[in-house]
């Protein structure tokens, strides 16, 4: 497996006087706050889409982020590579939780059958990475808003294909295997 952040050490607490931009300046997971470790109060998570999928595009122009894991290639292989990147990142930042939309972690495919198969494979990949790393899934949900097919919503969508895809995505996005 290629390491994407191997030139970086794990981010650690160094205090407010640290000049290291890759250090926690105020977040000290071991500091006691009201009788609990700070880590217990501030249980942060990394959002898969914003961190690993977004290319930087906005209403003013095309994406400007160079994501080495977002290169042309076979969609499922790229999704597995993105999972490698994500869990390496979680390790570097001591991230205890992550969250995702179904299409962040898995390619949609050309059919409902392909979507379900792709997602099932990625559920297995992510479950293995969670087991190895101790990182837990905070939430997984269906992205029933980005694709134009959901322009009129999902559950009240007049086109049956949108309702079918959205309903299935919602059923499987909790991380369960079909």
Short mmCIF file of C-alpha atoms in Angstrom, two decimals:
data_model
loop_
_atom_site.label_atom_id
_atom_site.label_comp_id
_atom_site.label_asym_id
_atom_site.label_seq_id
_atom_site.Cartn_x
_atom_site.Cartn_y
_atom_site.Cartn_z
CA UNK A 1 0.00 0.00 0.00
CA UNK A 2 1.30 3.43 -0.95
CA UNK A 3 1.62 5.90 1.90
CA UNK A 4 0.34 9.37 1.07
CA UNK A 5 1.35 11.14 4.26
CA UNK A 6 4.56 9.25 5.06
CA UNK A 7 6.59 12.48 5.15
CA UNK A 8 4.49 13.67 8.09
CA UNK A 9 4.68 12.55 11.69
CA UNK A 10 1.54 11.97 13.70
CA UNK A 11 0.10 15.26 14.90
CA UNK A 12 0.62 15.71 18.63
CA UNK A 13 -0.20 18.29 21.27
CA UNK A 14 2.68 20.77 21.65
CA UNK A 15 0.98 23.67 23.41
CA UNK A 16 0.03 27.20 22.43
CA UNK A 17 3.63 28.40 22.13
CA UNK A 18 4.53 25.83 19.48
CA UNK A 19 5.35 27.21 16.04
CA UNK A 20 4.74 23.82 14.43
CA UNK A 21 1.75 24.21 12.07
CA UNK A 22 1.22 20.44 12.21
CA UNK A 23 0.71 20.26 15.96
CA UNK A 24 -2.27 20.62 18.22
CA UNK A 25 -1.83 23.96 19.98
CA UNK A 26 -4.88 23.84 22.25
CA UNK A 27 -6.31 20.34 21.94
CA UNK A 28 -4.61 18.12 24.52
CA UNK A 29 -6.46 14.80 24.61
CA UNK A 30 -5.08 13.93 28.07
CA UNK A 31 -5.87 17.24 29.81
CA UNK A 32 -8.60 16.94 32.43
CA UNK A 33 -11.59 19.23 31.88
CA UNK A 34 -14.42 19.02 34.42
CA UNK A 35 -13.24 15.60 35.53
CA UNK A 36 -12.96 14.08 32.05
CA UNK A 37 -10.15 13.88 29.55
CA UNK A 38 -10.46 16.50 26.81
CA UNK A 39 -10.62 13.65 24.32
CA UNK A 40 -13.91 12.52 25.90
CA UNK A 41 -15.44 15.99 25.52
CA UNK A 42 -14.19 16.69 22.00
CA UNK A 43 -14.85 13.49 20.10
CA UNK A 44 -14.08 14.77 16.64
CA UNK A 45 -14.55 12.97 13.35
CA UNK A 46 -13.28 13.35 9.80
CA UNK A 47 -15.87 13.75 7.08
CA UNK A 48 -14.99 11.54 4.10
CA UNK A 49 -16.46 13.77 1.40
CA UNK A 50 -14.95 17.08 2.50
CA UNK A 51 -11.57 15.58 3.28
CA UNK A 52 -11.00 13.01 0.53
CA UNK A 53 -13.54 13.54 -2.27
CA UNK A 54 -14.04 17.28 -2.71
CA UNK A 55 -11.87 18.69 -5.48
CA UNK A 56 -12.13 22.30 -4.34
CA UNK A 57 -14.72 23.36 -6.93
CA UNK A 58 -17.17 26.08 -6.03
CA UNK A 59 -19.48 28.46 -7.85
CA UNK A 60 -16.48 30.52 -8.99
CA UNK A 61 -14.52 27.83 -10.75
CA UNK A 62 -13.27 24.31 -11.22
CA UNK A 63 -11.56 22.28 -8.54
CA UNK A 64 -8.08 23.37 -7.57
CA UNK A 65 -7.07 20.56 -5.20
CA UNK A 66 -4.51 18.07 -6.44
CA UNK A 67 -5.53 14.80 -4.81
CA UNK A 68 -3.05 12.10 -5.84
CA UNK A 69 -5.61 9.43 -4.98
CA UNK A 70 -8.13 10.95 -7.43
CA UNK A 71 -6.60 9.84 -10.69
CA UNK A 72 -8.22 8.16 -13.69
CA UNK A 73 -8.65 4.43 -13.26
CA UNK A 74 -10.99 1.61 -12.32
CA UNK A 75 -13.59 3.06 -9.96
CA UNK A 76 -13.62 0.32 -7.31
CA UNK A 77 -9.81 0.19 -7.16
CA UNK A 78 -9.78 3.97 -6.70
CA UNK A 79 -12.36 3.71 -3.89
CA UNK A 80 -10.12 1.18 -2.12
CA UNK A 81 -7.13 3.49 -2.57
CA UNK A 82 -9.14 6.37 -1.11
CA UNK A 83 -9.91 4.18 1.92
CA UNK A 84 -6.17 3.57 2.37
CA UNK A 85 -5.59 7.33 2.27
CA UNK A 86 -8.45 8.04 4.66
CA UNK A 87 -7.33 5.60 7.32
CA UNK A 88 -3.72 6.75 7.05
CA UNK A 89 -4.99 10.31 7.60
CA UNK A 90 -7.15 9.24 10.55
CA UNK A 91 -4.07 7.65 12.13
CA UNK A 92 -1.92 10.77 11.64
CA UNK A 93 -4.52 12.99 13.32
CA UNK A 94 -5.66 10.52 15.99
CA UNK A 95 -9.19 10.76 14.57
CA UNK A 96 -11.43 8.38 16.52
CA UNK A 97 -14.48 8.61 14.22
CA UNK A 98 -15.35 9.18 10.59
CA UNK A 99 -18.53 9.69 8.60
CA UNK A 100 -19.50 9.30 4.96
CA UNK A 101 -22.17 9.37 2.28
CA UNK A 102 -22.53 6.13 0.33
CA UNK A 103 -21.09 7.55 -2.90
CA UNK A 104 -18.09 9.02 -1.04
CA UNK A 105 -16.77 5.55 -0.28
CA UNK A 106 -18.15 3.56 -3.21
CA UNK A 107 -18.70 4.12 -6.93
CA UNK A 108 -22.35 4.23 -7.97
CA UNK A 109 -21.87 1.93 -10.94
CA UNK A 110 -24.08 1.64 -14.01
CA UNK A 111 -26.98 -0.19 -12.36
CA UNK A 112 -28.61 -0.81 -9.00
CA UNK A 113 -27.03 -4.27 -8.92
CA UNK A 114 -23.57 -2.78 -9.50
CA UNK A 115 -24.19 -0.10 -6.86
CA UNK A 116 -25.14 -2.72 -4.27
CA UNK A 117 -22.15 -4.92 -5.18
CA UNK A 118 -19.69 -2.00 -5.06
CA UNK A 119 -21.04 -0.78 -1.75
CA UNK A 120 -20.96 -4.28 -0.24
CA UNK A 121 -17.30 -4.64 -1.23
CA UNK A 122 -16.44 -1.26 0.27
CA UNK A 123 -18.32 -2.07 3.49
CA UNK A 124 -16.02 -5.08 3.85
CA UNK A 125 -12.93 -2.95 3.10
CA UNK A 126 -13.95 -0.27 5.60
CA UNK A 127 -14.89 -2.81 8.27
CA UNK A 128 -11.43 -4.36 7.94
CA UNK A 129 -9.75 -0.97 8.23
CA UNK A 130 -11.87 -0.11 11.27
CA UNK A 131 -10.84 -3.39 12.88
CA UNK A 132 -7.14 -2.73 12.16
CA UNK A 133 -7.16 0.90 13.28
CA UNK A 134 -9.76 1.15 16.02
CA UNK A 135 -11.37 4.08 14.17
CA UNK A 136 -15.15 3.86 14.40
CA UNK A 137 -17.91 4.85 12.03
CA UNK A 138 -19.83 7.78 13.53
CA UNK A 139 -22.43 7.77 10.76
CA UNK A 140 -22.96 6.64 7.21
CA UNK A 141 -25.84 7.95 5.12
CA UNK A 142 -27.15 8.05 1.58
CA UNK A 143 -26.28 11.00 -0.63
CA UNK A 144 -29.72 11.68 -2.07
CA UNK A 145 -29.00 15.26 -3.09
CA UNK A 146 -25.89 15.66 -5.29
CA UNK A 147 -26.98 13.73 -8.37
CA UNK A 148 -29.45 15.65 -10.58
CA UNK A 149 -31.79 12.62 -10.38
CA UNK A 150 -32.70 13.84 -6.90
CA UNK A 151 -33.61 17.35 -8.05
CA UNK A 152 -37.18 16.92 -6.79
CA UNK A 153 -36.09 15.07 -3.67
CA UNK A 154 -35.80 11.35 -3.13
CA UNK A 155 -38.85 9.97 -1.34
CA UNK A 156 -41.26 12.25 -3.18
CA UNK A 157 -39.44 12.00 -6.52
CA UNK A 158 -41.88 11.39 -9.40
CA UNK A 159 -39.35 9.27 -11.31
CA UNK A 160 -39.35 5.69 -10.04
CA UNK A 161 -35.63 5.15 -10.77
CA UNK A 162 -34.70 7.96 -8.37
CA UNK A 163 -36.92 6.55 -5.66
CA UNK A 164 -35.51 3.06 -6.23
CA UNK A 165 -31.87 4.18 -6.09
CA UNK A 166 -32.42 6.55 -3.17
CA UNK A 167 -34.34 3.96 -1.19
CA UNK A 168 -31.69 1.32 -1.71
CA UNK A 169 -28.91 3.76 -0.88
CA UNK A 170 -30.68 4.65 2.35
CA UNK A 171 -31.05 0.99 3.28
CA UNK A 172 -27.37 0.17 2.83
CA UNK A 173 -25.63 3.38 3.89
CA UNK A 174 -25.70 2.41 7.55
CA UNK A 175 -22.75 0.12 6.78
CA UNK A 176 -24.75 -3.10 6.73
CA UNK A 177 -24.06 -5.67 4.08
CA UNK A 178 -26.87 -6.37 1.58
#
